């Protein structure tokens, strides 16, 4: 081998040897997902699965835990803009069924970011489906099964408590009140579902959906209690609610029986739903002395 060829070979070896580490370093590295979470239950599930650090933005219904409220807000779940959602550079969008408007969801689905729709629902099976869907979307199936098992245990304990209750008080859920009219939760609503889970009778079950209550219909329903949300911006206290003509002459007004719970806790239908139903049942069955559900790390933080 002549000198020229030896020099060429040595140079080639040196070049290849020098490139080897760089070539290995240039291999694509796994990128942690940047998740936009749309829907309070979706967000709660993500944090309960230990995925909270990967959530980069949430919608306005995502109120729990406190770490979620500290994240950028992309708007109300049903009135999103594609620009707002995409502005945080997500690599994955998880949205509760019903998020919108449809035009926004269509734009998001056509973008280069995966969009996973999480099925909604307002019963035990629906909550477990949400957990499974979120866990599958983020590759946390084992943690999802563990979370679902804990939530199933909570639902079973709640069911046993409710079956032992001696009565089913008549209650009405008031969503809002303006201009002297109350919007109440009828059948086929999340409000109706949580009342039933808590062992209560929905006094406004004769109407369907969230609708204004006619004064005569509300008084004839004779609710023994009124249930409202807190934290939604509108203050619905006993003085405000029982001054409404629809409730002024009811047993609930006479006894001043009003229960207020955080909105996302009461109607979110996420992992903490059995706890919300238990708290509602305890408030309206004061003599029952219902036991607390087992402590869970994902529900330990006080709600706002």
Short mmCIF file of C-alpha atoms in Angstrom, two decimals:
data_model
loop_
_atom_site.label_atom_id
_atom_site.label_comp_id
_atom_site.label_asym_id
_atom_site.label_seq_id
_atom_site.Cartn_x
_atom_site.Cartn_y
_atom_site.Cartn_z
CA UNK A 1 0.00 0.00 0.00
CA UNK A 2 1.60 3.27 -1.12
CA UNK A 3 1.86 6.33 1.05
CA UNK A 4 -1.00 8.15 -0.68
CA UNK A 5 -3.42 5.27 -0.11
CA UNK A 6 -2.34 4.91 3.52
CA UNK A 7 -2.94 8.61 4.09
CA UNK A 8 -6.38 8.37 2.42
CA UNK A 9 -7.36 5.36 4.54
CA UNK A 10 -6.16 7.00 7.74
CA UNK A 11 -8.09 10.13 6.90
CA UNK A 12 -11.25 8.11 6.18
CA UNK A 13 -10.98 6.21 9.48
CA UNK A 14 -10.41 9.42 11.39
CA UNK A 15 -13.44 11.02 9.78
CA UNK A 16 -15.69 8.01 10.46
CA UNK A 17 -14.43 7.70 14.03
CA UNK A 18 -15.04 11.36 14.66
CA UNK A 19 -18.55 11.19 13.20
CA UNK A 20 -19.69 8.17 15.17
CA UNK A 21 -20.48 9.94 18.44
CA UNK A 22 -22.13 12.83 16.61
CA UNK A 23 -24.25 10.45 14.57
CA UNK A 24 -25.44 8.75 17.73
CA UNK A 25 -26.19 12.08 19.37
CA UNK A 26 -28.19 13.12 16.33
CA UNK A 27 -30.69 10.30 16.87
CA UNK A 28 -34.16 11.70 17.62
CA UNK A 29 -34.81 11.89 21.35
CA UNK A 30 -38.23 11.14 22.90
CA UNK A 31 -40.24 14.32 23.31
CA UNK A 32 -42.49 14.60 26.34
CA UNK A 33 -46.05 15.45 25.26
CA UNK A 34 -47.39 18.96 25.67
CA UNK A 35 -51.03 18.39 26.51
CA UNK A 36 -53.91 20.83 26.24
CA UNK A 37 -56.72 19.55 28.45
CA UNK A 38 -60.28 20.66 27.71
CA UNK A 39 -62.85 19.63 30.30
CA UNK A 40 -62.66 19.64 34.08
CA UNK A 41 -62.94 15.86 34.37
CA UNK A 42 -60.22 15.33 31.76
CA UNK A 43 -57.87 17.62 33.67
CA UNK A 44 -58.60 15.98 37.03
CA UNK A 45 -57.92 12.56 35.55
CA UNK A 46 -54.62 13.67 34.00
CA UNK A 47 -53.39 15.01 37.34
CA UNK A 48 -54.66 11.91 39.17
CA UNK A 49 -52.62 9.80 36.73
CA UNK A 50 -49.48 11.79 37.57
CA UNK A 51 -49.46 13.51 34.16
CA UNK A 52 -50.02 17.03 35.44
CA UNK A 53 -46.50 18.21 34.58
CA UNK A 54 -47.22 17.48 30.91
CA UNK A 55 -50.33 19.66 30.79
CA UNK A 56 -49.43 23.06 29.31
CA UNK A 57 -52.89 24.67 29.14
CA UNK A 58 -56.48 24.04 30.22
CA UNK A 59 -59.96 25.40 29.61
CA UNK A 60 -62.02 27.48 32.05
CA UNK A 61 -63.89 24.47 33.46
CA UNK A 62 -60.62 22.93 34.71
CA UNK A 63 -60.65 24.14 38.31
CA UNK A 64 -59.01 21.25 40.15
CA UNK A 65 -56.34 20.82 41.35
CA UNK A 66 -54.87 24.26 42.06
CA UNK A 67 -51.96 23.53 39.73
CA UNK A 68 -54.43 23.37 36.85
CA UNK A 69 -55.79 26.83 37.65
CA UNK A 70 -52.25 28.21 37.43
CA UNK A 71 -51.85 27.07 33.80
CA UNK A 72 -52.61 29.16 30.70
CA UNK A 73 -56.34 29.34 29.95
CA UNK A 74 -57.44 28.62 26.36
CA UNK A 75 -61.06 29.70 26.94
CA UNK A 76 -64.43 28.17 27.73
CA UNK A 77 -64.78 24.54 26.62
CA UNK A 78 -67.73 25.21 24.31
CA UNK A 79 -66.43 28.49 22.89
CA UNK A 80 -62.83 27.75 21.96
CA UNK A 81 -60.77 29.38 19.23
CA UNK A 82 -58.26 27.25 17.31
CA UNK A 83 -55.66 30.01 17.61
CA UNK A 84 -55.91 30.01 21.39
CA UNK A 85 -55.53 26.23 21.65
CA UNK A 86 -52.65 26.02 19.19
CA UNK A 87 -50.81 29.06 20.61
CA UNK A 88 -49.25 26.95 23.39
CA UNK A 89 -47.69 24.54 20.86
CA UNK A 90 -49.42 21.36 22.04
CA UNK A 91 -48.42 17.92 20.84
CA UNK A 92 -51.69 16.38 22.09
CA UNK A 93 -55.18 17.77 22.68
CA UNK A 94 -57.59 15.93 24.96
CA UNK A 95 -61.12 17.32 24.76
CA UNK A 96 -64.29 16.28 26.49
CA UNK A 97 -67.12 15.33 24.17
CA UNK A 98 -69.19 18.45 23.49
CA UNK A 99 -66.20 20.82 23.36
CA UNK A 100 -66.49 23.29 20.56
CA UNK A 101 -67.76 25.02 18.61
CA UNK A 102 -67.71 22.38 15.85
CA UNK A 103 -65.82 24.72 13.52
CA UNK A 104 -62.98 24.99 16.03
CA UNK A 105 -62.82 21.25 16.56
CA UNK A 106 -62.70 20.70 12.80
CA UNK A 107 -59.74 23.08 12.45
CA UNK A 108 -57.93 21.39 15.34
CA UNK A 109 -58.49 17.94 13.84
CA UNK A 110 -57.03 19.13 10.52
CA UNK A 111 -53.93 20.53 12.22
CA UNK A 112 -50.86 18.37 12.74
CA UNK A 113 -51.70 17.82 16.41
CA UNK A 114 -53.56 14.67 17.52
CA UNK A 115 -56.99 15.40 19.01
CA UNK A 116 -58.58 12.78 21.27
CA UNK A 117 -62.26 13.17 22.18
CA UNK A 118 -63.10 11.80 25.63
CA UNK A 119 -66.68 10.45 25.91
CA UNK A 120 -68.89 12.33 28.35
CA UNK A 121 -71.52 10.93 30.71
CA UNK A 122 -72.98 11.27 34.18
CA UNK A 123 -72.89 7.94 35.96
CA UNK A 124 -70.44 5.44 37.38
CA UNK A 125 -69.77 3.73 34.05
CA UNK A 126 -69.21 7.06 32.32
CA UNK A 127 -66.63 8.15 34.89
CA UNK A 128 -64.74 4.87 34.47
CA UNK A 129 -64.88 5.25 30.66
CA UNK A 130 -63.36 8.72 30.97
CA UNK A 131 -60.52 7.39 33.08
CA UNK A 132 -59.79 4.58 30.61
CA UNK A 133 -59.94 6.92 27.60
CA UNK A 134 -57.57 9.49 29.12
CA UNK A 135 -55.16 6.81 30.33
CA UNK A 136 -55.08 5.18 26.88
CA UNK A 137 -54.49 8.54 25.20
CA UNK A 138 -51.38 9.26 27.29
CA UNK A 139 -50.05 5.70 27.50
CA UNK A 140 -50.76 5.31 31.23
CA UNK A 141 -52.98 2.25 31.09
CA UNK A 142 -51.64 0.65 34.26
CA UNK A 143 -52.11 3.83 36.29
CA UNK A 144 -55.54 4.19 34.70
CA UNK A 145 -56.59 0.75 35.91
CA UNK A 146 -55.38 1.56 39.41
CA UNK A 147 -57.29 4.85 39.45
CA UNK A 148 -60.42 3.18 38.09
CA UNK A 149 -60.23 0.55 40.83
CA UNK A 150 -60.10 3.23 43.54
CA UNK A 151 -62.99 5.16 42.01
CA UNK A 152 -65.02 1.94 41.69
CA UNK A 153 -64.46 1.27 45.39
CA UNK A 154 -65.69 4.78 46.19
CA UNK A 155 -68.83 4.30 44.08
CA UNK A 156 -69.51 0.98 45.82
CA UNK A 157 -69.16 2.60 49.26
CA UNK A 158 -71.45 5.46 48.17
CA UNK A 159 -74.05 3.02 46.87
CA UNK A 160 -74.10 1.19 50.20
CA UNK A 161 -74.57 4.47 52.08
CA UNK A 162 -77.42 5.63 49.86
CA UNK A 163 -79.27 2.32 50.03
CA UNK A 164 -79.28 2.59 53.81
CA UNK A 165 -80.84 6.08 53.85
CA UNK A 166 -84.38 6.12 55.24
CA UNK A 167 -85.77 8.79 52.91
CA UNK A 168 -85.25 10.57 49.60
CA UNK A 169 -85.71 14.34 50.17
CA UNK A 170 -87.06 16.37 47.27
CA UNK A 171 -84.39 18.78 46.04
CA UNK A 172 -83.99 21.17 43.14
CA UNK A 173 -80.73 22.26 41.53
CA UNK A 174 -80.59 25.95 40.61
CA UNK A 175 -78.04 26.78 37.94
CA UNK A 176 -78.60 30.51 37.79
CA UNK A 177 -81.03 33.25 38.66
CA UNK A 178 -81.48 36.57 36.91
CA UNK A 179 -84.42 38.87 36.42
CA UNK A 180 -86.36 37.02 39.08
CA UNK A 181 -86.29 33.71 37.17
CA UNK A 182 -84.39 30.58 38.15
CA UNK A 183 -82.82 28.14 35.69
CA UNK A 184 -83.09 24.66 37.17
CA UNK A 185 -81.76 21.21 36.30
CA UNK A 186 -84.42 18.83 35.01
CA UNK A 187 -84.10 15.26 33.82
CA UNK A 188 -81.23 14.18 31.56
CA UNK A 189 -78.79 16.62 33.15
CA UNK A 190 -75.66 16.33 35.24
CA UNK A 191 -77.62 17.96 38.07
CA UNK A 192 -80.31 15.27 37.93
CA UNK A 193 -77.61 12.58 37.96
CA UNK A 194 -75.78 13.92 41.03
CA UNK A 195 -79.05 14.31 42.95
CA UNK A 196 -79.88 10.66 42.28
CA UNK A 197 -76.39 9.51 43.26
CA UNK A 198 -76.84 11.34 46.57
CA UNK A 199 -80.12 9.60 47.32
CA UNK A 200 -82.28 12.63 46.54
CA UNK A 201 -85.42 13.07 44.44
CA UNK A 202 -85.21 15.70 41.70
CA UNK A 203 -88.26 17.87 42.32
CA UNK A 204 -87.97 19.29 38.78
CA UNK A 205 -87.66 15.97 36.94
CA UNK A 206 -90.83 16.78 34.98
CA UNK A 207 -88.83 19.17 32.80
CA UNK A 208 -85.96 18.12 30.56
CA UNK A 209 -82.59 19.84 30.50
CA UNK A 210 -81.58 23.10 32.15
CA UNK A 211 -84.58 25.43 31.77
CA UNK A 212 -86.28 28.34 33.55
CA UNK A 213 -88.65 27.13 36.24
CA UNK A 214 -92.21 28.41 36.14
CA UNK A 215 -93.13 29.79 39.54
CA UNK A 216 -96.26 27.65 39.87
CA UNK A 217 -94.44 24.48 38.81
CA UNK A 218 -91.60 25.04 41.26
CA UNK A 219 -93.92 25.75 44.18
CA UNK A 220 -96.16 22.77 43.40
CA UNK A 221 -93.05 20.55 43.29
CA UNK A 222 -92.49 21.48 46.97
CA UNK A 223 -88.71 21.03 47.11
CA UNK A 224 -87.36 20.46 50.59
CA UNK A 225 -83.91 21.74 49.65
CA UNK A 226 -82.11 23.77 46.99
CA UNK A 227 -78.67 22.82 45.67
CA UNK A 228 -76.40 25.39 43.98
CA UNK A 229 -72.84 25.69 42.74
CA UNK A 230 -70.28 28.07 44.10
CA UNK A 231 -67.23 29.42 42.34
CA UNK A 232 -68.94 30.11 39.02
CA UNK A 233 -68.99 33.88 39.34
CA UNK A 234 -72.64 34.18 40.37
CA UNK A 235 -73.43 34.25 44.07
CA UNK A 236 -76.50 32.17 44.86
CA UNK A 237 -76.97 32.35 48.60
CA UNK A 238 -80.04 31.51 50.63
CA UNK A 239 -81.26 35.11 50.68
CA UNK A 240 -81.07 35.38 46.89
CA UNK A 241 -82.61 32.00 46.10
CA UNK A 242 -85.47 32.05 48.58
CA UNK A 243 -86.46 35.56 47.57
CA UNK A 244 -87.33 34.23 44.10
CA UNK A 245 -91.08 33.78 43.57
CA UNK A 246 -90.49 30.20 42.42
CA UNK A 247 -89.17 29.16 45.85
CA UNK A 248 -90.53 31.72 48.31
CA UNK A 249 -93.39 29.48 49.42
CA UNK A 250 -91.63 26.12 49.38
CA UNK A 251 -90.57 23.89 52.29
CA UNK A 252 -86.95 24.62 51.30
CA UNK A 253 -87.51 28.35 51.86
CA UNK A 254 -89.34 27.76 55.13
CA UNK A 255 -86.44 25.70 56.50
CA UNK A 256 -83.72 27.72 54.71
CA UNK A 257 -82.20 24.47 53.39
CA UNK A 258 -79.63 25.40 50.77
CA UNK A 259 -76.48 23.41 49.96
CA UNK A 260 -73.60 25.00 48.03
CA UNK A 261 -70.69 22.97 46.61
CA UNK A 262 -67.91 23.87 44.12
CA UNK A 263 -69.22 23.56 40.57
CA UNK A 264 -66.47 21.34 39.16
CA UNK A 265 -66.75 19.08 42.21
CA UNK A 266 -70.53 18.82 42.06
CA UNK A 267 -71.12 18.46 38.31
CA UNK A 268 -67.71 17.58 36.85
CA UNK A 269 -68.25 13.80 36.95
CA UNK A 270 -64.56 13.08 37.30
CA UNK A 271 -62.80 10.82 39.83
CA UNK A 272 -64.16 12.76 42.83
CA UNK A 273 -67.84 12.30 41.90
CA UNK A 274 -68.58 9.70 44.62
CA UNK A 275 -67.16 12.15 47.18
CA UNK A 276 -69.31 15.00 45.90
CA UNK A 277 -72.41 12.81 46.03
CA UNK A 278 -71.49 11.64 49.54
CA UNK A 279 -71.04 15.25 50.73
CA UNK A 280 -74.38 16.25 49.18
CA UNK A 281 -76.10 13.27 50.79
CA UNK A 282 -74.58 14.08 54.17
CA UNK A 283 -75.72 17.70 53.95
CA UNK A 284 -79.32 16.74 53.22
CA UNK A 285 -79.48 13.71 55.52
CA UNK A 286 -77.97 15.30 58.66
CA UNK A 287 -79.21 12.54 60.94
CA UNK A 288 -77.59 9.77 58.91
CA UNK A 289 -73.98 10.55 59.96
CA UNK A 290 -72.52 9.14 56.76
CA UNK A 291 -68.90 7.91 56.97
CA UNK A 292 -66.16 9.58 54.97
CA UNK A 293 -64.82 7.80 51.91
CA UNK A 294 -61.24 6.46 52.09
CA UNK A 295 -58.56 9.16 51.60
CA UNK A 296 -57.02 9.26 48.13
CA UNK A 297 -53.93 11.24 47.11
CA UNK A 298 -55.74 12.65 44.07
CA UNK A 299 -58.57 14.08 46.17
CA UNK A 300 -56.64 15.32 49.21
CA UNK A 301 -56.35 18.94 48.09
CA UNK A 302 -59.18 21.19 49.32
CA UNK A 303 -61.41 22.52 46.55
CA UNK A 304 -61.75 26.23 45.99
#
